[in-house]
XYZ file of C-alpha atoms in Angstrom:
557
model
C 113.946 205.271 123.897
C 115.909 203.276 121.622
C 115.024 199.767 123.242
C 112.969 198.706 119.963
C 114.060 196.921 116.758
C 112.628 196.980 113.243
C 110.211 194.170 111.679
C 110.588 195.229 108.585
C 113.119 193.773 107.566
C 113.985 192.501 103.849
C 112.920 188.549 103.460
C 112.121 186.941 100.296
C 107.963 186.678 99.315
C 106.669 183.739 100.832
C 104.946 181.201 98.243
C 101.621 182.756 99.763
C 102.327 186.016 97.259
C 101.975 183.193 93.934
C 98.218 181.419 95.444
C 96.240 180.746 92.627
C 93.207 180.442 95.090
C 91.849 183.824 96.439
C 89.355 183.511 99.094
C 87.216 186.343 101.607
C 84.730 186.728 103.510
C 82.172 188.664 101.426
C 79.885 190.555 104.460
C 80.460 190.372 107.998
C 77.709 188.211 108.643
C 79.762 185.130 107.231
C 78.093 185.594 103.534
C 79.626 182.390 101.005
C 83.332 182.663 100.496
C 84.177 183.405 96.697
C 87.176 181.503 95.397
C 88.645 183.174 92.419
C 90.652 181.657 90.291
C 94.054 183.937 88.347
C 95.803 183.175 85.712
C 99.405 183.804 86.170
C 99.589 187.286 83.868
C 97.194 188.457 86.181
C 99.052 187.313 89.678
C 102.635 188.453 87.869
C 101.857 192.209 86.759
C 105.337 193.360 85.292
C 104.034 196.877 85.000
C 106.582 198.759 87.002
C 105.278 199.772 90.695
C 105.394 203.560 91.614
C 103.800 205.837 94.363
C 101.819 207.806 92.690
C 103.205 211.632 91.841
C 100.199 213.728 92.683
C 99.472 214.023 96.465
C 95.560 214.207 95.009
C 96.171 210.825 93.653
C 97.083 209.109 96.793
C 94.631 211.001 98.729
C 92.030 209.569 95.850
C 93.583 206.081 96.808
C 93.650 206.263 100.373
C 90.176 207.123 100.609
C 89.227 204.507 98.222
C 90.904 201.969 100.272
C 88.843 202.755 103.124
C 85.720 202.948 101.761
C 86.097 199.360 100.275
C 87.512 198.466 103.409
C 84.397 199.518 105.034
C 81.809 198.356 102.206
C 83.141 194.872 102.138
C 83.489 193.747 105.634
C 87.352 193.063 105.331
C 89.513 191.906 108.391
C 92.366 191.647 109.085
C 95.676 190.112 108.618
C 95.117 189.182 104.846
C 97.304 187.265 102.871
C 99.296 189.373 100.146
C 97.084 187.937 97.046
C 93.983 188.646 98.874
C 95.300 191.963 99.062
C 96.504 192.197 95.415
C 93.051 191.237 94.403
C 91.496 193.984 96.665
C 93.650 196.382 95.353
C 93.001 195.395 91.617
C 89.359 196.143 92.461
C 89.735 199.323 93.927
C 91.828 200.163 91.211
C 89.693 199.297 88.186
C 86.712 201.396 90.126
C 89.218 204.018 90.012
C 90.191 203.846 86.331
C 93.910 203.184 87.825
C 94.408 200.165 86.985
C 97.494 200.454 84.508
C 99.558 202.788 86.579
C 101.625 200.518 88.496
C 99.532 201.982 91.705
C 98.818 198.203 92.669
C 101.676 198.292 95.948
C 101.132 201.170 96.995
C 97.274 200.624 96.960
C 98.127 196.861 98.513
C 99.863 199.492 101.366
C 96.485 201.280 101.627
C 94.265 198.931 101.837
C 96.324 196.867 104.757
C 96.622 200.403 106.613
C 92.850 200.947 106.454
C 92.044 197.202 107.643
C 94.265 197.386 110.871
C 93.258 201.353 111.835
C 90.654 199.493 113.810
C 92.919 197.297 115.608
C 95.168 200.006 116.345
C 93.131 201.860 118.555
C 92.671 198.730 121.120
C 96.705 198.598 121.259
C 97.983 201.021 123.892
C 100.340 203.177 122.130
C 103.322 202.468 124.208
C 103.285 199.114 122.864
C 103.417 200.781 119.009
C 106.954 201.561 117.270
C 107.723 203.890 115.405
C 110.058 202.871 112.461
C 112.284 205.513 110.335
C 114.715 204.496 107.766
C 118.024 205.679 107.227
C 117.224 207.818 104.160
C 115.650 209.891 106.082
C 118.783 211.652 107.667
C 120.372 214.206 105.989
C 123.280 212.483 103.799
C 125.969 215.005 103.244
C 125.528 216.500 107.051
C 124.717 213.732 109.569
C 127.434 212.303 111.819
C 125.352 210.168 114.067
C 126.893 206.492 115.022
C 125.296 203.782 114.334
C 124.939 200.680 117.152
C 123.343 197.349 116.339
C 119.502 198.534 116.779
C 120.331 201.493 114.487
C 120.985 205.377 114.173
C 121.803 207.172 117.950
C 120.439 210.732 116.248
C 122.002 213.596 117.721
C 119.523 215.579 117.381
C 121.396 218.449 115.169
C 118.443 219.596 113.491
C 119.491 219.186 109.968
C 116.431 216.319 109.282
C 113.063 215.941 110.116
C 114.435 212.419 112.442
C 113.974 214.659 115.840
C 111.343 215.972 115.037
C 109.761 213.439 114.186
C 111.006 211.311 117.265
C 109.976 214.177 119.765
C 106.634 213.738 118.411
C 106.158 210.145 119.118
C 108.151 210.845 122.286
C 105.097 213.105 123.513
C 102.578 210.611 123.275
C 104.521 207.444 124.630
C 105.501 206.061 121.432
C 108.998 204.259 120.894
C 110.821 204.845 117.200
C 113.865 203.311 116.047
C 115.518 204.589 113.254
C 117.246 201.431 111.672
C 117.154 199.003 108.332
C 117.269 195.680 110.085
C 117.552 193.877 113.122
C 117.475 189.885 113.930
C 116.139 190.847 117.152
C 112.125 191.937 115.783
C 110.770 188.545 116.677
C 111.832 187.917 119.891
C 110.089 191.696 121.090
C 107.195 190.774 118.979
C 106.703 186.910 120.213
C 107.384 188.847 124.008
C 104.488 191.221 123.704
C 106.445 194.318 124.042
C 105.879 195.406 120.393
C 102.056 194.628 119.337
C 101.740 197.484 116.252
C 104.167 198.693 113.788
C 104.120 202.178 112.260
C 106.736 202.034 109.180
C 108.377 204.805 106.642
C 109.826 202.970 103.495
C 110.225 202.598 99.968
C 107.611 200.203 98.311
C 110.639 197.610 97.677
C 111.012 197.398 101.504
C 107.657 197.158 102.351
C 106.854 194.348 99.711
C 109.861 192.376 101.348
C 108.773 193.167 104.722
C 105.151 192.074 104.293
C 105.737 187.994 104.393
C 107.598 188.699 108.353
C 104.418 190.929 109.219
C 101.908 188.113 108.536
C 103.747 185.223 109.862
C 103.346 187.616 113.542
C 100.167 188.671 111.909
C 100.972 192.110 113.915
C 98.875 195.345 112.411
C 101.326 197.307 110.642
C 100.997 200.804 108.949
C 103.101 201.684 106.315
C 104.123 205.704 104.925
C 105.495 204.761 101.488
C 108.607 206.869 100.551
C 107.600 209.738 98.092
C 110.900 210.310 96.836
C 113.714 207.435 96.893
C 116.627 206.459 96.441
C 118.614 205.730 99.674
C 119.237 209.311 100.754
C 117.416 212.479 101.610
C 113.998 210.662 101.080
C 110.778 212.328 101.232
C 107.390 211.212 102.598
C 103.372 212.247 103.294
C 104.203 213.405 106.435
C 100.133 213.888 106.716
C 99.781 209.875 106.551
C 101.988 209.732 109.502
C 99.928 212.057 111.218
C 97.075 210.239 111.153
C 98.647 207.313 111.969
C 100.210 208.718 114.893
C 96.593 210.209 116.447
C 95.044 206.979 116.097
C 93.310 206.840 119.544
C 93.987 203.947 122.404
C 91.027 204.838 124.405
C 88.788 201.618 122.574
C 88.933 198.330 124.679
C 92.473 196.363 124.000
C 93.256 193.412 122.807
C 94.069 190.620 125.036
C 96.785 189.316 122.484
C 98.666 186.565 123.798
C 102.240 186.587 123.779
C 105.210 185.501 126.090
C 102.918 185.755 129.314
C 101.353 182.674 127.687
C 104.403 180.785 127.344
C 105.349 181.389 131.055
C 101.969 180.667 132.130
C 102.570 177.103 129.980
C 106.008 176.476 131.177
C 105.024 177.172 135.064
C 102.085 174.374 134.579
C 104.886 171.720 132.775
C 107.104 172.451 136.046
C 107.120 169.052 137.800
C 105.839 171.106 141.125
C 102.845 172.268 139.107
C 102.262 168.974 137.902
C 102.101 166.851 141.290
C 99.466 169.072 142.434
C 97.141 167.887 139.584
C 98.371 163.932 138.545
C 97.451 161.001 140.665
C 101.006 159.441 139.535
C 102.242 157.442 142.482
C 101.277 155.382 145.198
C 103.200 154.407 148.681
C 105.193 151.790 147.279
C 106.188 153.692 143.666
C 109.493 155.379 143.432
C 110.510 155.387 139.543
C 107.135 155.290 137.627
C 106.379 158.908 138.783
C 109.467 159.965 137.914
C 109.001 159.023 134.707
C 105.954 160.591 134.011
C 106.731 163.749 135.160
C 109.570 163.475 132.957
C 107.300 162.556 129.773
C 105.057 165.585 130.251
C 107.678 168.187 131.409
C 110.898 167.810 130.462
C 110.489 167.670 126.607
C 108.560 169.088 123.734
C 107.178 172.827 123.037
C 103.928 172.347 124.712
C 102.088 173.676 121.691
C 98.822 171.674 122.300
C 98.086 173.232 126.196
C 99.623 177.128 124.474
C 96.732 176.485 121.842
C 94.285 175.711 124.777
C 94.992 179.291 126.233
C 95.701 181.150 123.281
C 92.243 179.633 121.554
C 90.274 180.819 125.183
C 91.818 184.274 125.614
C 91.631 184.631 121.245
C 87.617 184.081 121.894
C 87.189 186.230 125.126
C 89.507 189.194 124.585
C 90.898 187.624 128.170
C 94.731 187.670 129.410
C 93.214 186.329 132.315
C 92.650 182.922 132.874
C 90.450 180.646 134.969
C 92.254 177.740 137.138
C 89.795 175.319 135.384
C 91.716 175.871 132.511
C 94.966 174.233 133.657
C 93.337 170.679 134.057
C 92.322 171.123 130.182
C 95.369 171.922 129.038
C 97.462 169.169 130.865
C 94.894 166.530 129.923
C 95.729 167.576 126.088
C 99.279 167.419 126.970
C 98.563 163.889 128.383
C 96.758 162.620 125.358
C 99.786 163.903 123.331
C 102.333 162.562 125.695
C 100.931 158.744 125.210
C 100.525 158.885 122.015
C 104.182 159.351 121.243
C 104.600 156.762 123.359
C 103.080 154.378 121.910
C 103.542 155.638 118.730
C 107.690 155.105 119.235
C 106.710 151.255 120.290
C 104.688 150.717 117.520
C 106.989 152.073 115.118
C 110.310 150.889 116.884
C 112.000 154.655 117.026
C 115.070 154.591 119.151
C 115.260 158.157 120.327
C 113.335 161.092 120.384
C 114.634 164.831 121.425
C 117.580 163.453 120.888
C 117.768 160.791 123.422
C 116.557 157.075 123.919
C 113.140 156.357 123.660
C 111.114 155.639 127.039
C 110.656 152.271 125.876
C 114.513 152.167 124.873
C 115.453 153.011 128.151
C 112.894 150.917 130.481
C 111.496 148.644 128.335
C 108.102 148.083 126.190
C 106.211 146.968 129.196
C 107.165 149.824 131.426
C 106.402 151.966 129.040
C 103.134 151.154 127.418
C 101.965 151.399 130.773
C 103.222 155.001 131.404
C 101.200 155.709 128.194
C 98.098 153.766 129.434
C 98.207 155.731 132.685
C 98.597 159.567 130.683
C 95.194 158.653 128.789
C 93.536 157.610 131.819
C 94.613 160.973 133.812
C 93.327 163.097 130.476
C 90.345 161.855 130.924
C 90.174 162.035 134.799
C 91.521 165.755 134.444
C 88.501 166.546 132.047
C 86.279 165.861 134.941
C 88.923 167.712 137.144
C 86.194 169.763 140.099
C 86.852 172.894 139.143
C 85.563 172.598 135.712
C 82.081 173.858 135.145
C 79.945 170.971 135.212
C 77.976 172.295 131.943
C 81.679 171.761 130.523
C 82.333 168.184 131.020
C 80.694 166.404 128.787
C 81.414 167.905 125.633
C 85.176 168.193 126.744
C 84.940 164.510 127.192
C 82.997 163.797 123.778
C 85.988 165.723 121.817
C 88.698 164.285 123.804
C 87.401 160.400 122.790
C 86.155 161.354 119.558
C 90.046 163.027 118.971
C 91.520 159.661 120.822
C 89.631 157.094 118.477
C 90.759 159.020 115.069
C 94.048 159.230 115.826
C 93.948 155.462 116.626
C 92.086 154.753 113.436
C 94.646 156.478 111.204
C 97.513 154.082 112.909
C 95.449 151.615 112.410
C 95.177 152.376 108.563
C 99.398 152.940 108.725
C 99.724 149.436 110.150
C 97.677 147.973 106.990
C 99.429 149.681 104.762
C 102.852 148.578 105.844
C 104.803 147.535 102.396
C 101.846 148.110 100.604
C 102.075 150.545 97.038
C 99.373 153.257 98.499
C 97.802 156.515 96.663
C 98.781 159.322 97.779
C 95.166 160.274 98.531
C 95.427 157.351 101.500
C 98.483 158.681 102.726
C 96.939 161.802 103.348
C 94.345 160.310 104.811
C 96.041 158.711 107.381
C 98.429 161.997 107.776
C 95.018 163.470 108.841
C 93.723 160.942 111.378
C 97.086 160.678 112.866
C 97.586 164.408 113.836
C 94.460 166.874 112.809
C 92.430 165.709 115.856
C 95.075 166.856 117.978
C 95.298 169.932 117.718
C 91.634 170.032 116.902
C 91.450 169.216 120.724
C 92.990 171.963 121.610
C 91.435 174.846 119.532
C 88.172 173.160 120.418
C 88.615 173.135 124.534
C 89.725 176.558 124.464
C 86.473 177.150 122.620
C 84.214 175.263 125.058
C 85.921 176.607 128.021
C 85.022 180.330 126.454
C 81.818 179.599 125.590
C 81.830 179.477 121.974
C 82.179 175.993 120.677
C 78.911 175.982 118.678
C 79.920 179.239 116.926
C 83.867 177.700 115.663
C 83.422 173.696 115.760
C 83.096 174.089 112.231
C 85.922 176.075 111.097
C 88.229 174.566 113.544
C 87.375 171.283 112.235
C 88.163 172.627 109.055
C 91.722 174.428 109.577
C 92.762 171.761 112.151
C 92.497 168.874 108.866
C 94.729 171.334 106.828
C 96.952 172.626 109.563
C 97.798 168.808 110.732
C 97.707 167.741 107.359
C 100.917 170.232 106.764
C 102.141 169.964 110.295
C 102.865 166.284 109.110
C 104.007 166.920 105.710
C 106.752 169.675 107.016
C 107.638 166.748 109.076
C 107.751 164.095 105.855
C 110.080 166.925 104.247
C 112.479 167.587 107.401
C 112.968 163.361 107.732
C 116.633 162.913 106.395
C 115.860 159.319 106.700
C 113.848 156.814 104.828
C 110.322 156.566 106.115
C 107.848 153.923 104.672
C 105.212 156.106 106.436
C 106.052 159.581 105.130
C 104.652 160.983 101.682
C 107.699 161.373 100.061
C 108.237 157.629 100.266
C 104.687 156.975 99.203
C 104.883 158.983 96.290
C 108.796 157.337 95.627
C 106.520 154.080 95.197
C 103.290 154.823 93.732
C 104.938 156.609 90.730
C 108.192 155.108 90.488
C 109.617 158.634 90.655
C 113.389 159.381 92.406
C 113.748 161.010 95.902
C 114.671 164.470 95.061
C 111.176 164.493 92.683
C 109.020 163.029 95.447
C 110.186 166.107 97.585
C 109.505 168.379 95.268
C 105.877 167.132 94.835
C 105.351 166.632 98.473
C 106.769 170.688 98.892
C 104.212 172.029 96.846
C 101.199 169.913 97.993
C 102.052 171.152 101.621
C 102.258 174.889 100.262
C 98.730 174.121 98.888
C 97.387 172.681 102.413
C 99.108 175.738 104.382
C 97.562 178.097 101.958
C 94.228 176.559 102.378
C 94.670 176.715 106.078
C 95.007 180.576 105.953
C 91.844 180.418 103.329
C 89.425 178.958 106.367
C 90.529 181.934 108.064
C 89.170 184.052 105.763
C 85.645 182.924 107.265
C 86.319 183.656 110.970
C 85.215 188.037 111.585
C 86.533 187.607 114.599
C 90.226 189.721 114.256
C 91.289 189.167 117.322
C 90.507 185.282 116.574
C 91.740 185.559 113.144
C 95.484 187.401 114.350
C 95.780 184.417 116.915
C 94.924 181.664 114.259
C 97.609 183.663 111.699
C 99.772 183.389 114.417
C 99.974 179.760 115.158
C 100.202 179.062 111.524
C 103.087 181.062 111.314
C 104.728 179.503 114.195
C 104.329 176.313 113.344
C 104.283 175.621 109.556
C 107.415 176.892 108.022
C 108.690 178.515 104.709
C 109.278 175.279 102.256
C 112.488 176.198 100.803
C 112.636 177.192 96.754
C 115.327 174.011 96.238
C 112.930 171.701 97.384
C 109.156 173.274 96.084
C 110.609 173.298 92.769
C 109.080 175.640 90.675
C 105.345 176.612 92.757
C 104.111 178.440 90.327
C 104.020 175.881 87.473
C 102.636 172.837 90.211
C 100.308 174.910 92.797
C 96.899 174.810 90.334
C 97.797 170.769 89.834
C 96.802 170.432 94.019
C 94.171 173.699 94.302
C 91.715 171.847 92.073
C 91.842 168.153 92.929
């Protein structure tokens, strides 16, 4: 069925590929992390990259990949320089290592970490990918539409074949380049696993798209190139193809989530849980039904669910669950209330400002009346007793931060800050919530002792970039915002600042993905990938500047 569309499709290497910082897990058990530290020779190899000739060699490769795999506890997704360094081990072990085997080893190595993974994903929900080349050039005569090649099955390539063969055991296959369309069948579920046949140039460009959906791929690299009548191990595919879906599947959450979210922000849904109104109130309830449904993307109460069914293997989901995820979306709601007094914004979403449109009063009191229903929503009756208290103790813990770092931003109104306090304030200001979030999921599931570490951890990086993105996407002058700090504290122009400020928020998302490294939990670790990808974006190369030459500057303060 040709319903599918390709992932891999070409998208320039995001500034992960140039990390000076290499971090993993060493044994399963959560041994230290090792931070290594490259040169640039060694992250830039200009040796030119080749699948090897000999089918013994790749075979040799292959085998080495999953042994090391195997011996050193690696899970998946990995960034591509943790992979690069992988592969440079298994290489020198091999006596390889001046080749230019280092891709296609990369290729092996990320094929033998998500085997595992593929056997929990029902193979229905697996595509099969086929290139172009693969069609006989001077012979075929199949159209094209805008998913790819309609073969007509003539027999004169290996395409039907090969198609009738993932036909038999449920699998989809799309023979195409490109499509625009990947993301929205990944983000919906219906694609969880990708099974690809390209050249290594493809699947280099690919790989950036595959981690941002952190979705297991396994790639066939293209033993003979060159756009037309290309040639392949047909024997990798094989294998790839009988992985078995018998294990236990993944609960991976995906558009059912954001339905499930979307349902509980209808006002209907609401009602049935706020306390909003009284006999005599007509336009206050309104208003608050308005503040928590009608704008925003929800992300805190998505990360609620996503964090519980991450850390149960779950799509299911207990009612007491929807009480903990509005009550984060209250917490959130307020605070941009408040914060848009206290800072005097005059719209937000594109639109007036509660306090623009019914006054400062009105509205601080809307604000006031989302914290109190958090909190009265953590004690909702159907959460577990047991639960309560510790849902309550990160909620107010979260809630005083995030009023001590605008405390520190009013004090340092005019004032010529570091950059260091800045940050600081960045931190207090928007880690905590979304710390909230990944930490209810993880009480409600049962496993807050196990992650209140590294969620701490990732949530001070991930909030600490979630606010820089913002700094960078601010056409406006903002006293507040890093780039402006910086503009002051080193007498530097605008366009500089930026530049600065893109790089220093590469090095915070990069460390974000490093904490990951400590979590060998995959199904935990593919949700986490996930959300970083969703919400921290590519900086763009005008405004990083030159990475490469800056990153080590911020990766050893």
């Amino acid at each position: 069925m040709r319903k599918w569309v390709v992932l891999f499709f070409a998208q320039r290497s995001e500034y992960a590929e140039n990390s000076y910082i290499i971090q993993y897990s060493a044994t399963a058990a959560g041994n230290s992390i090792l931070n290594v530290f490259h040169d640039i020779s060694m992250l830039s190899d200009t040796t030119q990259q080749v699948v090897p000739h000999e089918w013994s060699v790749r075979m040799q490769i292959r085998d080495a990949a999953r042994l090391y795999v195997r011996d050193h506890h690696v899970l998946p997704p990995q960034t591509l320089t943790c992979l690069q360094f992988h592969a440079r081990h298994c290489l020198n072990k091999l006596r390889l290592s001046h080749c230019g085997y280092e891709d296609f080893t990369v290729i092996m190595l990320n094929n033998a970490l998500w085997e595992t993974c593929f056997s929990r994903i029902p193979k229905e929900q697996r595509l099969l990918l086929l290139p172009f080349c693969l069609r006989n050039y001077s012979q075929c005569q199949a159209p094209r539409d805008d998913l790819g090649l309609i073969c007509n099955q003539c027999g004169k390539c290996d395409i039907p074949n090969l198609s009738e063969q993932a036909d038999v055991i449920g699998m989809p296959v799309l023979v195409a380049e490109s499509s625009s369309m990947v993301a929205e069948w990944v983000d919906r579920g219906e694609i969880q696993a990708i099974i690809g046949v390209s050249c290594l140039d493809s699947l280099r460009k690919a790989y950036p798209a595959m981690l941002r959906h952190a979705i297991p791929g396994i790639a066939i690299p293209l033993t003979k190139d060159g756009c037309r009548d290309s040639e392949f191990d047909l024997a990798f595919l094989n294998d790839a193809l009988a992985l078995d879906d018998d294990a236990e599947p993944f609960a991976v959450p995906n558009a059912n989530l954001r339905e499930l979210v979307q349902s509980l922000f209808s006002v209907r849904q609401v009602e049935n849980f706020l306390k909003a109104t009284t006999p005599y109130l007509r336009e206050f309830p309104r208003e608050v039904f308005h503040a928590l449904c009608a704008h925003g993307k929800h992300y805190r109460p998505m990360i609620v669910f996503g964090s519980y069914s991450a850390l149960t293997n779950r799509a299911d989901f207990p009612d007491f669950l929807n009480p903990i995820a509005l009550a984060v979306e209250c917490f959130h709601k307020a605070s941009l209330i408040h914060d848009d007094i206290e800072d005097g914004d005059e719209t937000r979403y594109d639109e007036p400002t509660l306090h623009r449109r019914i006054g400062i009063p009105t509205a601080l009191n809307i604000g006031d009346f989302l914290i109190g229903e958090g909190y009265r929503l953590l004690g909702h009756p159907s959460i577990p007793t047991e639960l309560r208290a510790e849902l309550l103790a990160q909620a107010a813990q979260a809630h005083c931060e995030l009023s001590l770092g605008q405390a520190q931003e009013f004090e340092y109104a005019g004032k010529n800050i570091s950059l260091e306090q800045c940050l600081e304030t960045h931190r207090l200001k928007t880690a905590p919530a979304f710390r909230v979030a990944l930490l209810m999921g993880a009480i409600a599931a049962g496993k807050f002792e196990e992650y209140q570490a590294r969620f701490h951890e990732f949530s001070d990086l991930f909030g600490i970039s979630y606010q820089l993105q913002d700094d960078l996407e601010d056409t406006m002058d903002n006293p507040a915002s890093a780039v402006d700090c910086l503009m002051r504290h080193k007498n530097v122009p605008r366009e500089s600042a930026r530049a600065e400020i893109a790089t220093l928020y590469e090095a915070h998302r990069q460390k974000a993905y490093h904490v990951l490294e400590t979590i060998n939990d995959p199904l935990v670790k593919i949700f986490m990938y996930r959300l970083v990808g969703k919400v921290l974006k590519e900086v763009q190369e005008t405004e990083a500047g030159n990475v490469s030459d800056r990153f080590d500057h911020f990766t050893r303060r």
